[in-house]
Amino acid sequence: MIKKNSKIFVTGHKGLVGSAIVRKLLEYGYKNIITKTRKQLDLTDQKKVDNFLKKEKFDGVINAAAKVGGIYANNTYRAEFIYENLIIQTNIIHSCYLNNIKDLVILGSSCIYPRKSKQPIKEEYLLSGKLEKTNEPYAIAKIAGLKMCESYNDQYGLNYKCLMPCNTYGPNDNYNLKTSHFFPALIKKIHETKYKKNSIINVWGTGKPKRELIYVDDIADACIFFLNKKTRHSVINIGSGKEKRIIDYVNFLVKKINTNARIYHDLSQSDGTPRKILDNSLAKKYGWKSKISLDKGFELTYSDFLKTNLKK
């Protein structure tokens, strides 16, 4: 059982999700949170990870460390995406087992599910069809991680869980247009049109694909909730249960950011998966659901964007 004074290791604490997990743990009164930068601990080095966990004797681990990105990054850096995500997960899962850490949460992604999966997507649809080609290496790495957790739970009686969130956004996001996910990329593109005459918002693809968004603090809340929960399931979807077309998100942001820019669809770019909305009924059965609306989440995200990314 994870208590307020339990020793918890959070990986990837500099990133979008990891930083939110640390914020939430502190907000909830957890006092013994340990983090390490990449320079302090190389998670791709099995020996270093094992020695660190052996020395520190953690009660629980939340792994938010991963190589992540949008369509362009996933499709361009395919080798890095499969290698780095496979090795980080493998090292953490196996070292947790070797050091008798029974409570572990690993973060995955909704892209693990088939490209043409039935909607809403249930956990049981995993491996029932072909993956989206553009992010296949990342998806395969995450599938390997969840199957590893599942196998270690079955064989060793552990409490390792893989949470599969939908598209996540929030403070401390990545706004690099070549490596970011679609929502922060749109925020940056649309914000920048405010300061240019006759501006155009370049939207990749048709804008017709549907996506589900969840604010990052909801993901952090789910990680803490399920770290404390004994479950019969190794894979649990985490989503908001609400979806919009990409073009609807564009129009939402145009209104919120208050710009008169014209929208241009770049049809040379891939749409990606046509639709992705998760079935969140399993998480709800365990007692968890998202709380933060898109309006509220955007306000908090855009405020952070203006503080850290504003270019005059």
PDB file of C-alpha atoms in Angstrom:
ATOM      1  CA  MET A   1       0.000   0.000   0.000  1.00  0.00           C
ATOM      2  CA  ILE A   2       1.361   3.405  -1.015  1.00  0.00           C
ATOM      3  CA  LYS A   3       1.121   5.902   1.859  1.00  0.00           C
ATOM      4  CA  LYS A   4       1.829   9.625   2.153  1.00  0.00           C
ATOM      5  CA  ASN A   5       5.341   8.912   3.446  1.00  0.00           C
ATOM      6  CA  SER A   6       6.057   6.114   0.943  1.00  0.00           C
ATOM      7  CA  LYS A   7       9.150   6.516  -1.215  1.00  0.00           C
ATOM      8  CA  ILE A   8       8.053   7.049  -4.830  1.00  0.00           C
ATOM      9  CA  PHE A   9      10.299   7.322  -7.881  1.00  0.00           C
ATOM     10  CA  VAL A  10       8.911   9.337 -10.816  1.00  0.00           C
ATOM     11  CA  THR A  11      10.817   9.054 -14.095  1.00  0.00           C
ATOM     12  CA  GLY A  12      10.581  11.670 -16.843  1.00  0.00           C
ATOM     13  CA  HIS A  13       9.782  14.425 -14.334  1.00  0.00           C
ATOM     14  CA  LYS A  14      10.911  17.160 -16.728  1.00  0.00           C
ATOM     15  CA  GLY A  15       8.308  16.238 -19.336  1.00  0.00           C
ATOM     16  CA  LEU A  16       4.635  17.046 -19.786  1.00  0.00           C
ATOM     17  CA  VAL A  17       3.220  14.080 -17.866  1.00  0.00           C
ATOM     18  CA  GLY A  18       6.069  13.531 -15.418  1.00  0.00           C
ATOM     19  CA  SER A  19       6.020  17.140 -14.197  1.00  0.00           C
ATOM     20  CA  ALA A  20       2.248  16.917 -13.707  1.00  0.00           C
ATOM     21  CA  ILE A  21       2.631  13.699 -11.687  1.00  0.00           C
ATOM     22  CA  VAL A  22       5.131  15.378  -9.354  1.00  0.00           C
ATOM     23  CA  ARG A  23       2.797  18.405  -8.966  1.00  0.00           C
ATOM     24  CA  LYS A  24      -0.147  16.158  -8.119  1.00  0.00           C
ATOM     25  CA  LEU A  25       1.805  14.007  -5.674  1.00  0.00           C
ATOM     26  CA  LEU A  26       2.855  17.137  -3.795  1.00  0.00           C
ATOM     27  CA  GLU A  27      -0.685  18.508  -3.930  1.00  0.00           C
ATOM     28  CA  TYR A  28      -2.012  15.263  -2.431  1.00  0.00           C
ATOM     29  CA  GLY A  29       0.502  15.394   0.419  1.00  0.00           C
ATOM     30  CA  TYR A  30       3.076  12.814  -0.661  1.00  0.00           C
ATOM     31  CA  LYS A  31       6.354  13.845   0.943  1.00  0.00           C
ATOM     32  CA  ASN A  32       8.985  11.424  -0.332  1.00  0.00           C
ATOM     33  CA  ILE A  33       9.176  11.878  -4.108  1.00  0.00           C
ATOM     34  CA  ILE A  34      12.454  11.089  -5.860  1.00  0.00           C
ATOM     35  CA  THR A  35      13.348  12.297  -9.363  1.00  0.00           C
ATOM     36  CA  LYS A  36      16.490  12.101 -11.493  1.00  0.00           C
ATOM     37  CA  THR A  37      17.513  13.937 -14.631  1.00  0.00           C
ATOM     38  CA  ARG A  38      18.824  12.036 -17.648  1.00  0.00           C
ATOM     39  CA  LYS A  39      22.377  13.091 -16.727  1.00  0.00           C
ATOM     40  CA  GLN A  40      21.939  11.804 -13.190  1.00  0.00           C
ATOM     41  CA  LEU A  41      20.483   8.459 -14.243  1.00  0.00           C
ATOM     42  CA  ASP A  42      20.569   6.985 -17.743  1.00  0.00           C
ATOM     43  CA  LEU A  43      17.429   4.842 -17.934  1.00  0.00           C
ATOM     44  CA  THR A  44      18.794   3.036 -21.003  1.00  0.00           C
ATOM     45  CA  ASP A  45      21.567   1.538 -18.829  1.00  0.00           C
ATOM     46  CA  GLN A  46      20.227  -1.592 -17.101  1.00  0.00           C
ATOM     47  CA  LYS A  47      23.065  -1.830 -14.581  1.00  0.00           C
ATOM     48  CA  LYS A  48      22.718   1.804 -13.473  1.00  0.00           C
ATOM     49  CA  VAL A  49      18.928   1.493 -13.148  1.00  0.00           C
ATOM     50  CA  ASP A  50      19.234  -1.740 -11.154  1.00  0.00           C
ATOM     51  CA  ASN A  51      21.891  -0.333  -8.815  1.00  0.00           C
ATOM     52  CA  PHE A  52      19.857   2.825  -8.236  1.00  0.00           C
ATOM     53  CA  LEU A  53      16.636   0.960  -7.376  1.00  0.00           C
ATOM     54  CA  LYS A  54      18.564  -1.457  -5.162  1.00  0.00           C
ATOM     55  CA  LYS A  55      20.120   1.427  -3.228  1.00  0.00           C
ATOM     56  CA  GLU A  56      16.989   3.555  -2.848  1.00  0.00           C
ATOM     57  CA  LYS A  57      14.457   0.807  -1.931  1.00  0.00           C
ATOM     58  CA  PHE A  58      11.359   2.454  -3.407  1.00  0.00           C
ATOM     59  CA  ASP A  59       7.795   1.580  -2.406  1.00  0.00           C
ATOM     60  CA  GLY A  60       6.412   2.527  -5.826  1.00  0.00           C
ATOM     61  CA  VAL A  61       7.525   3.681  -9.259  1.00  0.00           C
ATOM     62  CA  ILE A  62       5.697   5.720 -11.914  1.00  0.00           C
ATOM     63  CA  ASN A  63       7.401   5.641 -15.313  1.00  0.00           C
ATOM     64  CA  ALA A  64       6.652   8.750 -17.380  1.00  0.00           C
ATOM     65  CA  ALA A  65       9.976   8.628 -19.240  1.00  0.00           C
ATOM     66  CA  ALA A  66       9.601   8.001 -22.967  1.00  0.00           C
ATOM     67  CA  LYS A  67      10.504   9.276 -26.391  1.00  0.00           C
ATOM     68  CA  VAL A  68       7.281  10.847 -27.654  1.00  0.00           C
ATOM     69  CA  GLY A  69       6.077  13.013 -30.519  1.00  0.00           C
ATOM     70  CA  GLY A  70       3.499  13.577 -33.212  1.00  0.00           C
ATOM     71  CA  ILE A  71       3.105  12.050 -36.683  1.00  0.00           C
ATOM     72  CA  TYR A  72       6.208  13.713 -38.149  1.00  0.00           C
ATOM     73  CA  ALA A  73       8.517  12.677 -35.304  1.00  0.00           C
ATOM     74  CA  ASN A  74       7.142   9.129 -35.085  1.00  0.00           C
ATOM     75  CA  ASN A  75       7.446   8.562 -38.802  1.00  0.00           C
ATOM     76  CA  THR A  76      10.880  10.194 -39.187  1.00  0.00           C
ATOM     77  CA  TYR A  77      12.734   8.823 -36.154  1.00  0.00           C
ATOM     78  CA  ARG A  78      11.339   5.297 -36.260  1.00  0.00           C
ATOM     79  CA  ALA A  79      14.510   3.590 -35.020  1.00  0.00           C
ATOM     80  CA  GLU A  80      14.922   5.892 -32.020  1.00  0.00           C
ATOM     81  CA  PHE A  81      11.252   5.541 -31.094  1.00  0.00           C
ATOM     82  CA  ILE A  82      11.294   1.763 -30.930  1.00  0.00           C
ATOM     83  CA  TYR A  83      14.765   1.416 -29.380  1.00  0.00           C
ATOM     84  CA  GLU A  84      14.571   4.025 -26.631  1.00  0.00           C
ATOM     85  CA  ASN A  85      11.049   3.145 -25.510  1.00  0.00           C
ATOM     86  CA  LEU A  86      11.752  -0.584 -25.488  1.00  0.00           C
ATOM     87  CA  ILE A  87      14.949  -0.313 -23.496  1.00  0.00           C
ATOM     88  CA  ILE A  88      13.680   2.222 -20.924  1.00  0.00           C
ATOM     89  CA  GLN A  89      10.588   0.133 -20.161  1.00  0.00           C
ATOM     90  CA  THR A  90      12.493  -3.140 -20.060  1.00  0.00           C
ATOM     91  CA  ASN A  91      15.098  -1.776 -17.664  1.00  0.00           C
ATOM     92  CA  ILE A  92      12.545  -0.267 -15.293  1.00  0.00           C
ATOM     93  CA  ILE A  93      10.156  -3.223 -15.234  1.00  0.00           C
ATOM     94  CA  HIS A  94      12.865  -5.836 -14.717  1.00  0.00           C
ATOM     95  CA  SER A  95      14.737  -3.783 -12.109  1.00  0.00           C
ATOM     96  CA  CYS A  96      11.501  -3.200 -10.175  1.00  0.00           C
ATOM     97  CA  TYR A  97      10.981  -6.963 -10.109  1.00  0.00           C
ATOM     98  CA  LEU A  98      14.600  -7.680  -9.062  1.00  0.00           C
ATOM     99  CA  ASN A  99      14.341  -5.161  -6.223  1.00  0.00           C
ATOM    100  CA  ASN A 100      10.993  -6.359  -4.884  1.00  0.00           C
ATOM    101  CA  ILE A 101       9.027  -3.258  -5.919  1.00  0.00           C
ATOM    102  CA  LYS A 102       5.463  -4.506  -6.195  1.00  0.00           C
ATOM    103  CA  ASP A 103       3.723  -1.281  -7.286  1.00  0.00           C
ATOM    104  CA  LEU A 104       4.584   0.138 -10.712  1.00  0.00           C
ATOM    105  CA  VAL A 105       2.670   2.277 -13.218  1.00  0.00           C
ATOM    106  CA  ILE A 106       3.870   2.446 -16.829  1.00  0.00           C
ATOM    107  CA  LEU A 107       2.383   4.989 -19.248  1.00  0.00           C
ATOM    108  CA  GLY A 108       1.503   3.915 -22.766  1.00  0.00           C
ATOM    109  CA  SER A 109      -0.644   5.471 -25.468  1.00  0.00           C
ATOM    110  CA  SER A 110      -3.882   4.919 -27.348  1.00  0.00           C
ATOM    111  CA  CYS A 111      -1.790   4.353 -30.488  1.00  0.00           C
ATOM    112  CA  ILE A 112      -1.223   0.751 -29.323  1.00  0.00           C
ATOM    113  CA  TYR A 113      -4.638  -0.117 -30.739  1.00  0.00           C
ATOM    114  CA  PRO A 114      -5.323  -1.118 -34.369  1.00  0.00           C
ATOM    115  CA  ARG A 115      -5.716   1.666 -36.927  1.00  0.00           C
ATOM    116  CA  LYS A 116      -9.207   0.507 -37.822  1.00  0.00           C
ATOM    117  CA  SER A 117     -10.248  -0.569 -34.358  1.00  0.00           C
ATOM    118  CA  LYS A 118     -13.904  -0.642 -33.385  1.00  0.00           C
ATOM    119  CA  GLN A 119     -14.918   2.533 -31.510  1.00  0.00           C
ATOM    120  CA  PRO A 120     -14.922   3.355 -28.643  1.00  0.00           C
ATOM    121  CA  ILE A 121     -11.753   1.293 -28.148  1.00  0.00           C
ATOM    122  CA  LYS A 122     -11.842  -1.360 -25.432  1.00  0.00           C
ATOM    123  CA  GLU A 123      -8.681  -2.788 -23.879  1.00  0.00           C
ATOM    124  CA  GLU A 124      -9.591  -6.178 -25.347  1.00  0.00           C
ATOM    125  CA  TYR A 125      -9.194  -4.844 -28.908  1.00  0.00           C
ATOM    126  CA  LEU A 126      -5.411  -4.844 -28.514  1.00  0.00           C
ATOM    127  CA  LEU A 127      -3.645  -6.883 -31.245  1.00  0.00           C
ATOM    128  CA  SER A 128      -6.892  -7.425 -33.144  1.00  0.00           C
ATOM    129  CA  GLY A 129      -5.688  -5.647 -36.308  1.00  0.00           C
ATOM    130  CA  LYS A 130      -2.919  -3.696 -38.048  1.00  0.00           C
ATOM    131  CA  LEU A 131      -1.376  -0.649 -36.413  1.00  0.00           C
ATOM    132  CA  GLU A 132      -1.183   2.853 -37.892  1.00  0.00           C
ATOM    133  CA  LYS A 133       1.986   2.799 -40.016  1.00  0.00           C
ATOM    134  CA  THR A 134       3.212   6.279 -39.042  1.00  0.00           C
ATOM    135  CA  ASN A 135       3.594   5.413 -35.339  1.00  0.00           C
ATOM    136  CA  GLU A 136       4.037   1.633 -35.524  1.00  0.00           C
ATOM    137  CA  PRO A 137       7.537   1.524 -33.907  1.00  0.00           C
ATOM    138  CA  TYR A 138       6.369   3.513 -30.869  1.00  0.00           C
ATOM    139  CA  ALA A 139       3.187   1.453 -30.580  1.00  0.00           C
ATOM    140  CA  ILE A 140       5.079  -1.849 -30.740  1.00  0.00           C
ATOM    141  CA  ALA A 141       7.447  -0.687 -28.001  1.00  0.00           C
ATOM    142  CA  LYS A 142       4.498   0.229 -25.770  1.00  0.00           C
ATOM    143  CA  ILE A 143       2.743  -3.069 -26.503  1.00  0.00           C
ATOM    144  CA  ALA A 144       5.914  -4.917 -25.493  1.00  0.00           C
ATOM    145  CA  GLY A 145       5.974  -2.958 -22.223  1.00  0.00           C
ATOM    146  CA  LEU A 146       2.393  -3.771 -21.324  1.00  0.00           C
ATOM    147  CA  LYS A 147       2.850  -7.442 -22.208  1.00  0.00           C
ATOM    148  CA  MET A 148       5.967  -7.514 -20.052  1.00  0.00           C
ATOM    149  CA  CYS A 149       4.011  -6.080 -17.103  1.00  0.00           C
ATOM    150  CA  GLU A 150       1.222  -8.570 -17.726  1.00  0.00           C
ATOM    151  CA  SER A 151       3.673 -11.464 -17.819  1.00  0.00           C
ATOM    152  CA  TYR A 152       5.490 -10.380 -14.649  1.00  0.00           C
ATOM    153  CA  ASN A 153       2.160  -9.991 -12.858  1.00  0.00           C
ATOM    154  CA  ASP A 154       1.080 -13.480 -13.911  1.00  0.00           C
ATOM    155  CA  GLN A 155       4.346 -15.164 -12.992  1.00  0.00           C
ATOM    156  CA  TYR A 156       5.444 -13.194  -9.929  1.00  0.00           C
ATOM    157  CA  GLY A 157       2.192 -11.885  -8.445  1.00  0.00           C
ATOM    158  CA  LEU A 158       3.090  -8.220  -8.883  1.00  0.00           C
ATOM    159  CA  ASN A 159       0.874  -5.127  -9.187  1.00  0.00           C
ATOM    160  CA  TYR A 160       2.235  -3.608 -12.407  1.00  0.00           C
ATOM    161  CA  LYS A 161      -0.206  -1.558 -14.475  1.00  0.00           C
ATOM    162  CA  CYS A 162      -0.059   0.101 -17.881  1.00  0.00           C
ATOM    163  CA  LEU A 163      -2.272   3.143 -18.301  1.00  0.00           C
ATOM    164  CA  MET A 164      -3.192   3.986 -21.888  1.00  0.00           C
ATOM    165  CA  PRO A 165      -4.103   7.684 -22.185  1.00  0.00           C
ATOM    166  CA  CYS A 166      -5.613   9.410 -25.184  1.00  0.00           C
ATOM    167  CA  ASN A 167      -3.974  12.567 -26.615  1.00  0.00           C
ATOM    168  CA  THR A 168      -2.638  14.564 -23.680  1.00  0.00           C
ATOM    169  CA  TYR A 169      -2.032  18.308 -23.393  1.00  0.00           C
ATOM    170  CA  GLY A 170      -1.205  20.846 -20.696  1.00  0.00           C
ATOM    171  CA  PRO A 171       1.499  23.007 -19.076  1.00  0.00           C
ATOM    172  CA  ASN A 172       5.106  22.161 -19.962  1.00  0.00           C
ATOM    173  CA  ASP A 173       4.093  20.702 -23.337  1.00  0.00           C
ATOM    174  CA  ASN A 174       6.341  20.455 -26.393  1.00  0.00           C
ATOM    175  CA  TYR A 175       5.577  23.138 -29.013  1.00  0.00           C
ATOM    176  CA  ASN A 176       8.250  22.203 -31.540  1.00  0.00           C
ATOM    177  CA  LEU A 177       6.279  21.841 -34.779  1.00  0.00           C
ATOM    178  CA  LYS A 178       8.445  18.945 -35.978  1.00  0.00           C
ATOM    179  CA  THR A 179       8.141  16.814 -32.856  1.00  0.00           C
ATOM    180  CA  SER A 180       4.977  17.910 -31.014  1.00  0.00           C
ATOM    181  CA  HIS A 181       1.532  16.337 -30.901  1.00  0.00           C
ATOM    182  CA  PHE A 182      -1.291  17.927 -32.879  1.00  0.00           C
ATOM    183  CA  PHE A 183      -2.911  20.068 -30.152  1.00  0.00           C
ATOM    184  CA  PRO A 184       0.172  21.971 -28.927  1.00  0.00           C
ATOM    185  CA  ALA A 185       1.250  22.348 -32.572  1.00  0.00           C
ATOM    186  CA  LEU A 186      -2.111  23.970 -33.356  1.00  0.00           C
ATOM    187  CA  ILE A 187      -1.856  26.253 -30.309  1.00  0.00           C
ATOM    188  CA  LYS A 188       1.518  27.528 -31.481  1.00  0.00           C
ATOM    189  CA  LYS A 189       0.493  27.879 -35.147  1.00  0.00           C
ATOM    190  CA  ILE A 190      -2.726  29.702 -34.333  1.00  0.00           C
ATOM    191  CA  HIS A 191      -1.159  31.937 -31.685  1.00  0.00           C
ATOM    192  CA  GLU A 192       1.503  33.079 -34.145  1.00  0.00           C
ATOM    193  CA  THR A 193      -1.138  34.183 -36.673  1.00  0.00           C
ATOM    194  CA  LYS A 194      -2.250  36.924 -34.268  1.00  0.00           C
ATOM    195  CA  TYR A 195       0.817  38.984 -35.125  1.00  0.00           C
ATOM    196  CA  LYS A 196       0.856  38.601 -38.904  1.00  0.00           C
ATOM    197  CA  LYS A 197      -1.361  40.120 -41.579  1.00  0.00           C
ATOM    198  CA  ASN A 198      -3.110  37.768 -44.027  1.00  0.00           C
ATOM    199  CA  SER A 199      -2.030  34.796 -41.938  1.00  0.00           C
ATOM    200  CA  ILE A 200      -2.788  31.212 -42.846  1.00  0.00           C
ATOM    201  CA  ILE A 201      -3.204  28.301 -40.405  1.00  0.00           C
ATOM    202  CA  ASN A 202      -1.595  25.268 -42.009  1.00  0.00           C
ATOM    203  CA  VAL A 203      -3.619  22.206 -40.960  1.00  0.00           C
ATOM    204  CA  TRP A 204      -2.114  18.830 -41.835  1.00  0.00           C
ATOM    205  CA  GLY A 205      -4.483  16.570 -43.773  1.00  0.00           C
ATOM    206  CA  THR A 206      -8.213  16.929 -44.209  1.00  0.00           C
ATOM    207  CA  GLY A 207      -9.019  17.834 -40.621  1.00  0.00           C
ATOM    208  CA  LYS A 208     -11.650  15.079 -40.549  1.00  0.00           C
ATOM    209  CA  PRO A 209      -9.977  12.558 -38.185  1.00  0.00           C
ATOM    210  CA  LYS A 210     -11.451  12.544 -34.691  1.00  0.00           C
ATOM    211  CA  ARG A 211      -9.344  12.763 -31.553  1.00  0.00           C
ATOM    212  CA  GLU A 212     -10.008  12.544 -27.844  1.00  0.00           C
ATOM    213  CA  LEU A 213      -8.095  14.971 -25.611  1.00  0.00           C
ATOM    214  CA  ILE A 214      -7.355  14.810 -21.896  1.00  0.00           C
ATOM    215  CA  TYR A 215      -5.738  17.436 -19.688  1.00  0.00           C
ATOM    216  CA  VAL A 216      -2.430  16.266 -18.220  1.00  0.00           C
ATOM    217  CA  ASP A 217      -3.423  16.709 -14.567  1.00  0.00           C
ATOM    218  CA  ASP A 218      -6.157  14.127 -15.119  1.00  0.00           C
ATOM    219  CA  ILE A 219      -3.480  11.692 -16.313  1.00  0.00           C
ATOM    220  CA  ALA A 220      -1.374  12.469 -13.245  1.00  0.00           C
ATOM    221  CA  ASP A 221      -4.388  11.886 -11.015  1.00  0.00           C
ATOM    222  CA  ALA A 222      -4.997   8.514 -12.698  1.00  0.00           C
ATOM    223  CA  CYS A 223      -1.362   7.460 -12.174  1.00  0.00           C
ATOM    224  CA  ILE A 224      -1.568   8.139  -8.436  1.00  0.00           C
ATOM    225  CA  PHE A 225      -5.008   6.543  -8.157  1.00  0.00           C
ATOM    226  CA  PHE A 226      -3.940   3.315  -9.860  1.00  0.00           C
ATOM    227  CA  LEU A 227      -0.541   3.125  -8.158  1.00  0.00           C
ATOM    228  CA  ASN A 228      -2.594   2.714  -4.988  1.00  0.00           C
ATOM    229  CA  LYS A 229      -5.045   0.252  -6.525  1.00  0.00           C
ATOM    230  CA  LYS A 230      -4.853  -3.517  -6.672  1.00  0.00           C
ATOM    231  CA  THR A 231      -6.423  -4.491  -9.994  1.00  0.00           C
ATOM    232  CA  ARG A 232      -7.135  -7.623 -11.975  1.00  0.00           C
ATOM    233  CA  HIS A 233      -6.190  -5.826 -15.183  1.00  0.00           C
ATOM    234  CA  SER A 234      -2.728  -4.894 -16.427  1.00  0.00           C
ATOM    235  CA  VAL A 235      -3.998  -2.491 -19.118  1.00  0.00           C
ATOM    236  CA  ILE A 236      -6.432   0.338 -18.361  1.00  0.00           C
ATOM    237  CA  ASN A 237      -7.607   3.082 -20.735  1.00  0.00           C
ATOM    238  CA  ILE A 238      -7.486   6.658 -19.449  1.00  0.00           C
ATOM    239  CA  GLY A 239      -9.491   9.218 -21.412  1.00  0.00           C
ATOM    240  CA  SER A 240     -11.986  12.050 -21.199  1.00  0.00           C
ATOM    241  CA  GLY A 241     -14.692  10.266 -23.170  1.00  0.00           C
ATOM    242  CA  LYS A 242     -15.091  13.317 -25.439  1.00  0.00           C
ATOM    243  CA  GLU A 243     -13.892  13.695 -29.028  1.00  0.00           C
ATOM    244  CA  LYS A 244     -13.823  16.299 -31.802  1.00  0.00           C
ATOM    245  CA  ARG A 245     -12.615  16.420 -35.385  1.00  0.00           C
ATOM    246  CA  ILE A 246      -9.205  18.045 -35.856  1.00  0.00           C
ATOM    247  CA  ILE A 247     -10.915  20.904 -37.723  1.00  0.00           C
ATOM    248  CA  ASP A 248     -13.251  21.398 -34.744  1.00  0.00           C
ATOM    249  CA  TYR A 249     -10.224  21.796 -32.473  1.00  0.00           C
ATOM    250  CA  VAL A 250      -8.824  24.309 -34.962  1.00  0.00           C
ATOM    251  CA  ASN A 251     -12.039  26.343 -34.850  1.00  0.00           C
ATOM    252  CA  PHE A 252     -12.126  26.080 -31.045  1.00  0.00           C
ATOM    253  CA  LEU A 253      -8.581  27.484 -30.825  1.00  0.00           C
ATOM    254  CA  VAL A 254      -9.216  30.205 -33.431  1.00  0.00           C
ATOM    255  CA  LYS A 255     -12.092  31.467 -31.287  1.00  0.00           C
ATOM    256  CA  LYS A 256     -10.225  31.166 -27.976  1.00  0.00           C
ATOM    257  CA  ILE A 257      -7.019  32.782 -29.230  1.00  0.00           C
ATOM    258  CA  ASN A 258      -9.001  35.366 -31.208  1.00  0.00           C
ATOM    259  CA  THR A 259      -7.419  35.405 -34.653  1.00  0.00           C
ATOM    260  CA  ASN A 260      -8.860  36.031 -38.119  1.00  0.00           C
ATOM    261  CA  ALA A 261      -6.383  33.815 -39.972  1.00  0.00           C
ATOM    262  CA  ARG A 262      -7.541  31.640 -42.857  1.00  0.00           C
ATOM    263  CA  ILE A 263      -7.352  27.848 -42.670  1.00  0.00           C
ATOM    264  CA  TYR A 264      -5.353  25.918 -45.274  1.00  0.00           C
ATOM    265  CA  HIS A 265      -5.404  22.109 -45.487  1.00  0.00           C
ATOM    266  CA  ASP A 266      -2.070  20.572 -46.489  1.00  0.00           C
ATOM    267  CA  LEU A 267      -3.285  17.390 -48.172  1.00  0.00           C
ATOM    268  CA  SER A 268       0.274  16.172 -48.773  1.00  0.00           C
ATOM    269  CA  GLN A 269       0.412  15.329 -45.057  1.00  0.00           C
ATOM    270  CA  SER A 270      -1.098  12.169 -43.560  1.00  0.00           C
ATOM    271  CA  ASP A 271      -4.328  12.214 -41.587  1.00  0.00           C
ATOM    272  CA  GLY A 272      -3.101   9.391 -39.381  1.00  0.00           C
ATOM    273  CA  THR A 273      -5.647   7.128 -37.707  1.00  0.00           C
ATOM    274  CA  PRO A 274      -9.233   8.103 -38.773  1.00  0.00           C
ATOM    275  CA  ARG A 275     -10.717   7.967 -35.284  1.00  0.00           C
ATOM    276  CA  LYS A 276      -9.481   7.247 -31.762  1.00  0.00           C
ATOM    277  CA  ILE A 277     -11.752   7.415 -28.746  1.00  0.00           C
ATOM    278  CA  LEU A 278     -11.169   5.163 -25.777  1.00  0.00           C
ATOM    279  CA  ASP A 279     -13.730   3.160 -23.877  1.00  0.00           C
ATOM    280  CA  ASN A 280     -13.091   4.319 -20.309  1.00  0.00           C
ATOM    281  CA  SER A 281     -15.612   2.050 -18.609  1.00  0.00           C
ATOM    282  CA  LEU A 282     -12.943  -0.130 -16.950  1.00  0.00           C
ATOM    283  CA  ALA A 283     -11.289   2.872 -15.266  1.00  0.00           C
ATOM    284  CA  LYS A 284     -14.723   4.057 -14.122  1.00  0.00           C
ATOM    285  CA  LYS A 285     -15.469   0.621 -12.638  1.00  0.00           C
ATOM    286  CA  TYR A 286     -12.364   1.000 -10.497  1.00  0.00           C
ATOM    287  CA  GLY A 287     -13.584   4.451  -9.419  1.00  0.00           C
ATOM    288  CA  TRP A 288     -11.621   6.853 -11.626  1.00  0.00           C
ATOM    289  CA  LYS A 289     -12.829   9.384 -14.200  1.00  0.00           C
ATOM    290  CA  SER A 290     -11.497  12.603 -15.728  1.00  0.00           C
ATOM    291  CA  LYS A 291     -12.545  15.902 -14.159  1.00  0.00           C
ATOM    292  CA  ILE A 292     -11.110  18.785 -16.204  1.00  0.00           C
ATOM    293  CA  SER A 293     -13.033  20.199 -19.184  1.00  0.00           C
ATOM    294  CA  LEU A 294     -11.439  21.270 -22.475  1.00  0.00           C
ATOM    295  CA  ASP A 295     -12.280  24.921 -21.743  1.00  0.00           C
ATOM    296  CA  LYS A 296     -10.585  24.841 -18.345  1.00  0.00           C
ATOM    297  CA  GLY A 297      -7.673  22.756 -19.593  1.00  0.00           C
ATOM    298  CA  PHE A 298      -7.062  25.125 -22.487  1.00  0.00           C
ATOM    299  CA  GLU A 299      -7.074  28.190 -20.199  1.00  0.00           C
ATOM    300  CA  LEU A 300      -4.404  26.643 -17.967  1.00  0.00           C
ATOM    301  CA  THR A 301      -2.381  25.434 -20.950  1.00  0.00           C
ATOM    302  CA  TYR A 302      -2.485  28.700 -22.886  1.00  0.00           C
ATOM    303  CA  SER A 303      -1.548  30.693 -19.789  1.00  0.00           C
ATOM    304  CA  ASP A 304       1.538  28.497 -19.391  1.00  0.00           C
ATOM    305  CA  PHE A 305       2.292  28.783 -23.127  1.00  0.00           C
ATOM    306  CA  LEU A 306       2.223  32.587 -22.943  1.00  0.00           C
ATOM    307  CA  LYS A 307       4.615  32.574 -19.983  1.00  0.00           C
ATOM    308  CA  THR A 308       7.162  30.215 -21.519  1.00  0.00           C
ATOM    309  CA  ASN A 309       6.832  30.387 -25.312  1.00  0.00           C
ATOM    310  CA  LEU A 310       5.652  33.881 -26.203  1.00  0.00           C
ATOM    311  CA  LYS A 311       7.656  35.474 -28.969  1.00  0.00           C
ATOM    312  CA  LYS A 312       7.318  39.237 -29.406  1.00  0.00           C
TER     313      LYS A 312
END
